[in-house]
């Protein structure tokens, strides 16, 4: 089947692209498009060409899966050159998204028409790249660099309405974008030789350059690890200083270098891992999700309030339930205040806040959950409390309602057993702050019905989350691995490292915060309570809590926070206390390099990840990485813990773990059998999908 078909609307030819699911510009599509352009231009009866597309996207961009493979002709820049220099007008009819190379196709055309639902953007930056088929040259020429640069820097698509205001499209039409594009093509043909976007210089004024340079300076100061930001600045600057041909050549060279960069490879891997995570064994298209028109959230604490906001943001009415009027008033007010920050920042209008608040109905008592199609419990993290709530919900909730718990550790099967309908019970684990963090762990206990899991996945997407289905085991995927890291951090303190050294090693790696600053922020008492409930101990962490040093909220924890400071200072008393703990365990303290600290923090996480895979708690290594990238701020350009482990070498990790296990006498550090086997066979995690 050809991916492009040519038809005629009178004397205007229409090339319709059809490369499901999103018209990515694969080698075949590029070839077919180039051939269609040649054919239309060669036909004396044709005066102009329209490029249109079937399906939900106009064009989602270059085919990302081809990056890093040997290039196959014709390359996109060549195809677009033939469009721009076609000799007859070419007009893009944009319905759906025009992203990356897709927008670059439209930019090479001589006119652009879009429907109101269209979105236009250059998201290459999110893949560690820059536009590589003329975007950095043609977009500034069309709308000015001061407007074009922020679009390329953020990667966020803009709606058609805004594109019209910027001059990025010529016409916005309510319906029949193809018909309108044909009409525009006809008008352009009547005017004679088409004006080329790439030939324009009128928008590249001195004032535009000045505004661009100011934005570029700001972006460079914040670019951190990402080499594509300086590359983007350099490419866009070329629009002012180089001819179009030179600018395109420089852009291409920068793009090609970035494609080979490990950081871009990690981001591209993460893109596909996230999409693969959406494919869940036993849940195919034949399993239909249940309809969700109304929700209830139990518990109006920070978590419950945040979850209720997710529903309101998605336009789904939700009842927020507490045990007393006072509690619900407090929780409801907190939600209003949280929206208030967005209003103050200017990212939300007052009306939008009111619309969302109107979707949240505060209520006292579980009976208010009777009408909900899904109930999400976000109450106190204790099995007794959860079982009591689920027992009551069993009597109250309507038949077929989904009963979900937001528990972050507890056994879902035990919670489900408190009801007479365990097939309707599963975990929906949101991450704090719930209205911001993308991850949603969907916990699948053995007895849950497939359509209940499918509903949770579909709902997760509606809420704008990245759903990852995980098995029912202590801490599921994310928190179980986090606990391995927490134990490792405590071990490091006892062995000789200090809190600020451990934190610095992790922020140096790319995390926003180290484990101790994080624990001080969340409250050290949370882990303390959880350890006590499980009969576990951690000498340093317990000693801090026994002194009431819970972290920021008490003014001291691993660090001191004088006068309510948000950033901690080293605390000599804590450091002395750590030394005492080491002495009491007969450990002679030694110093650690940042590299050693990193290995000791991250290798045990990878080890736990390998156990999680072996036990089938995660379906694939990519699911684990998707969890860490979207719920725990793992630096995106490092691709997640399992991807990182492969970049280090599994054999190296095995050797380091063996040494740690030997030195510490801690058997939990022995390499997991799967890790050992893969290392011995010279294989990686990604060769053993769906273990
Ligand atoms: N290349 C290859 N495959 C792509 C793709 C692309 N550019 N965009 C999407 N896909 C695939 C996905 O992997 C998925 O495949 P699967 O069904 O086998 O898992 C399928 O298309 C559907 O994608 P989503 O699940 O993401 O569908 P949504 O409807 O949720 O979203 C979308 C659609 C908004 C187009 C989203 O897929 C997206 O943002 N795609 C990436 C866009 C992008 O980054 N484009 C720039 C590419 S780089 C470039 O163009 C370089 C150029 O300058 C030279």
Short mmCIF file of N, CA and C and ligand atoms in Angstrom, two decimals, residues 20-22 24-25 56-57 59-67 76-77 97 99-102 104 122-124 126-127 129-135 252 255 271-272 275-276 278-279 461, ligand 1:
data_model
loop_
_atom_site.label_atom_id
_atom_site.label_comp_id
_atom_site.label_asym_id
_atom_site.label_seq_id
_atom_site.Cartn_x
_atom_site.Cartn_y
_atom_site.Cartn_z
N UNK A 20 -0.35 5.08 9.29
CA UNK A 20 -0.81 4.96 10.68
C UNK A 20 0.31 4.54 11.62
N UNK A 21 0.23 4.83 12.92
CA UNK A 21 -0.90 5.50 13.54
C UNK A 21 -0.84 7.04 13.51
N UNK A 22 0.37 7.62 13.28
CA UNK A 22 0.48 9.08 13.45
C UNK A 22 1.20 9.76 12.29
N UNK A 24 4.14 9.23 11.02
CA UNK A 24 5.56 9.54 11.23
C UNK A 24 6.26 9.43 9.88
N UNK A 25 7.29 10.28 9.68
CA UNK A 25 7.93 10.40 8.36
C UNK A 25 8.98 9.30 8.17
N UNK A 56 -5.45 10.72 12.99
CA UNK A 56 -5.56 11.70 14.07
C UNK A 56 -4.46 12.76 14.03
N UNK A 57 -3.36 12.48 13.33
CA UNK A 57 -2.26 13.45 13.25
C UNK A 57 -2.09 13.92 11.82
N UNK A 59 1.11 15.14 10.87
CA UNK A 59 2.35 14.36 10.87
C UNK A 59 2.99 14.52 12.26
N UNK A 60 3.32 13.39 12.92
CA UNK A 60 3.89 13.46 14.28
C UNK A 60 5.39 13.70 14.26
N UNK A 61 5.98 13.88 13.08
CA UNK A 61 7.41 14.17 13.02
C UNK A 61 8.20 13.08 12.35
N UNK A 62 9.53 13.21 12.45
CA UNK A 62 10.40 12.16 11.93
C UNK A 62 10.05 10.86 12.65
N UNK A 63 10.38 9.73 12.03
CA UNK A 63 10.15 8.44 12.68
C UNK A 63 11.30 8.22 13.68
N UNK A 64 10.98 8.36 14.95
CA UNK A 64 12.02 8.35 15.99
C UNK A 64 12.76 7.01 16.01
N UNK A 65 12.06 5.94 15.61
CA UNK A 65 12.71 4.62 15.67
C UNK A 65 13.80 4.49 14.61
N UNK A 66 13.86 5.40 13.64
CA UNK A 66 14.91 5.32 12.62
C UNK A 66 16.20 6.01 13.06
N UNK A 67 16.10 6.85 14.11
CA UNK A 67 17.30 7.58 14.55
C UNK A 67 18.36 6.59 15.02
N UNK A 76 14.78 13.86 4.92
CA UNK A 76 13.71 14.86 5.02
C UNK A 76 14.14 16.24 4.49
N UNK A 77 15.34 16.73 4.85
CA UNK A 77 15.71 18.06 4.34
C UNK A 77 15.66 18.13 2.81
N UNK A 97 -2.23 16.98 14.98
CA UNK A 97 -0.94 17.57 15.36
C UNK A 97 0.03 17.65 14.19
N UNK A 99 3.88 18.03 14.34
CA UNK A 99 4.98 18.11 15.30
C UNK A 99 6.31 17.83 14.63
N UNK A 100 7.36 18.47 15.14
CA UNK A 100 8.71 18.21 14.67
C UNK A 100 8.79 18.29 13.16
N UNK A 101 9.30 17.20 12.55
CA UNK A 101 9.39 17.14 11.09
C UNK A 101 8.05 17.42 10.42
N UNK A 102 6.96 17.15 11.11
CA UNK A 102 5.62 17.41 10.56
C UNK A 102 5.38 18.89 10.37
N UNK A 104 7.81 20.95 10.14
CA UNK A 104 8.82 21.38 9.17
C UNK A 104 8.33 21.16 7.73
N UNK A 122 7.40 22.11 17.80
CA UNK A 122 8.71 21.51 17.49
C UNK A 122 9.23 20.91 18.79
N UNK A 123 8.84 19.66 19.11
CA UNK A 123 9.18 19.08 20.41
C UNK A 123 10.54 18.39 20.47
N UNK A 124 11.38 18.57 19.45
CA UNK A 124 12.65 17.84 19.39
C UNK A 124 13.48 18.01 20.67
N UNK A 126 12.71 17.87 23.63
CA UNK A 126 12.38 16.88 24.65
C UNK A 126 13.06 15.54 24.39
N UNK A 127 13.53 15.36 23.18
CA UNK A 127 14.26 14.13 22.84
C UNK A 127 15.76 14.39 22.82
N UNK A 129 17.22 16.75 21.20
CA UNK A 129 17.61 17.14 19.85
C UNK A 129 17.25 18.60 19.59
N UNK A 130 17.44 19.04 18.35
CA UNK A 130 16.87 20.30 17.87
C UNK A 130 16.18 19.96 16.56
N UNK A 131 15.31 20.82 16.06
CA UNK A 131 14.72 20.54 14.75
C UNK A 131 15.84 20.32 13.73
N UNK A 132 15.66 19.33 12.87
CA UNK A 132 16.76 18.97 11.96
C UNK A 132 16.37 19.04 10.49
N UNK A 133 15.18 19.57 10.19
CA UNK A 133 14.78 19.66 8.79
C UNK A 133 14.26 21.07 8.49
N UNK A 134 15.01 22.04 8.99
CA UNK A 134 14.72 23.43 8.61
C UNK A 134 13.96 24.24 9.64
N UNK A 135 13.49 23.60 10.70
CA UNK A 135 12.69 24.30 11.70
C UNK A 135 13.39 25.51 12.30
N UNK A 252 21.71 21.00 10.33
CA UNK A 252 21.79 19.56 10.09
C UNK A 252 23.00 18.97 10.83
N UNK A 255 22.25 18.78 14.46
CA UNK A 255 21.24 17.74 14.69
C UNK A 255 21.87 16.35 14.66
N UNK A 271 10.98 7.61 25.68
CA UNK A 271 9.75 7.84 24.90
C UNK A 271 9.10 6.50 24.56
N UNK A 272 9.90 5.57 24.06
CA UNK A 272 9.32 4.28 23.66
C UNK A 272 8.99 3.41 24.88
N UNK A 275 5.61 4.31 26.12
CA UNK A 275 4.53 3.80 25.27
C UNK A 275 4.40 2.29 25.38
N UNK A 276 5.51 1.61 25.57
CA UNK A 276 5.44 0.15 25.73
C UNK A 276 4.75 -0.21 27.04
N UNK A 278 2.30 1.02 28.20
CA UNK A 278 0.84 1.04 28.01
C UNK A 278 0.31 -0.29 27.51
N UNK A 279 1.23 -1.18 27.10
CA UNK A 279 0.78 -2.49 26.59
C UNK A 279 0.88 -3.50 27.73
N UNK A 461 -5.00 7.85 31.78
CA UNK A 461 -4.69 8.69 30.61
C UNK A 461 -5.58 9.92 30.58
N1 LIG B 1 8.11 8.30 15.48
C1 LIG B 1 7.83 7.00 15.61
N2 LIG B 1 6.76 6.53 16.28
C2 LIG B 1 5.94 7.43 16.81
C3 LIG B 1 6.16 8.81 16.71
C4 LIG B 1 7.31 9.23 15.99
N3 LIG B 1 7.58 10.53 15.81
N4 LIG B 1 5.17 9.45 17.36
C5 LIG B 1 4.36 8.51 17.84
N5 LIG B 1 4.81 7.29 17.51
C6 LIG B 1 4.17 5.99 17.80
C7 LIG B 1 4.22 5.64 19.27
O1 LIG B 1 5.42 4.98 19.58
C8 LIG B 1 3.02 4.74 19.40
O2 LIG B 1 3.39 3.49 18.88
P1 LIG B 1 2.78 2.14 19.49
O3 LIG B 1 1.30 2.28 19.34
O4 LIG B 1 3.41 1.08 18.69
O5 LIG B 1 3.21 2.16 20.92
C9 LIG B 1 2.02 5.34 18.44
O6 LIG B 1 2.79 6.13 17.52
C10 LIG B 1 0.98 6.23 19.07
O7 LIG B 1 1.64 7.19 19.91
P2 LIG B 1 1.05 7.63 21.34
O8 LIG B 1 0.72 6.43 22.13
O9 LIG B 1 2.02 8.59 21.89
O10 LIG B 1 -0.30 8.33 20.87
P3 LIG B 1 -0.97 9.65 21.42
O11 LIG B 1 -2.21 9.81 20.64
O12 LIG B 1 -1.02 9.63 22.90
O13 LIG B 1 0.04 10.84 21.02
C11 LIG B 1 1.52 12.12 19.63
C12 LIG B 1 0.33 11.12 19.69
C13 LIG B 1 1.09 13.46 20.24
C14 LIG B 1 1.87 12.31 18.17
C15 LIG B 1 2.71 11.57 20.43
O14 LIG B 1 2.95 10.25 20.00
C16 LIG B 1 3.98 12.33 20.28
O15 LIG B 1 4.18 13.32 20.94
N6 LIG B 1 4.89 11.84 19.41
C17 LIG B 1 6.23 12.34 19.30
C18 LIG B 1 6.29 13.64 18.57
C19 LIG B 1 7.73 14.07 18.40
O16 LIG B 1 8.52 14.09 19.31
N7 LIG B 1 8.06 14.45 17.16
C20 LIG B 1 9.36 14.93 16.85
C21 LIG B 1 10.20 13.82 16.35
S1 LIG B 1 11.85 14.30 16.07
C22 LIG B 1 11.81 15.07 14.59
O17 LIG B 1 10.78 15.26 14.01
C23 LIG B 1 13.15 15.47 14.04
C24 LIG B 1 13.01 16.40 12.86
O18 LIG B 1 13.20 17.71 13.26
C25 LIG B 1 14.03 16.06 11.79
#
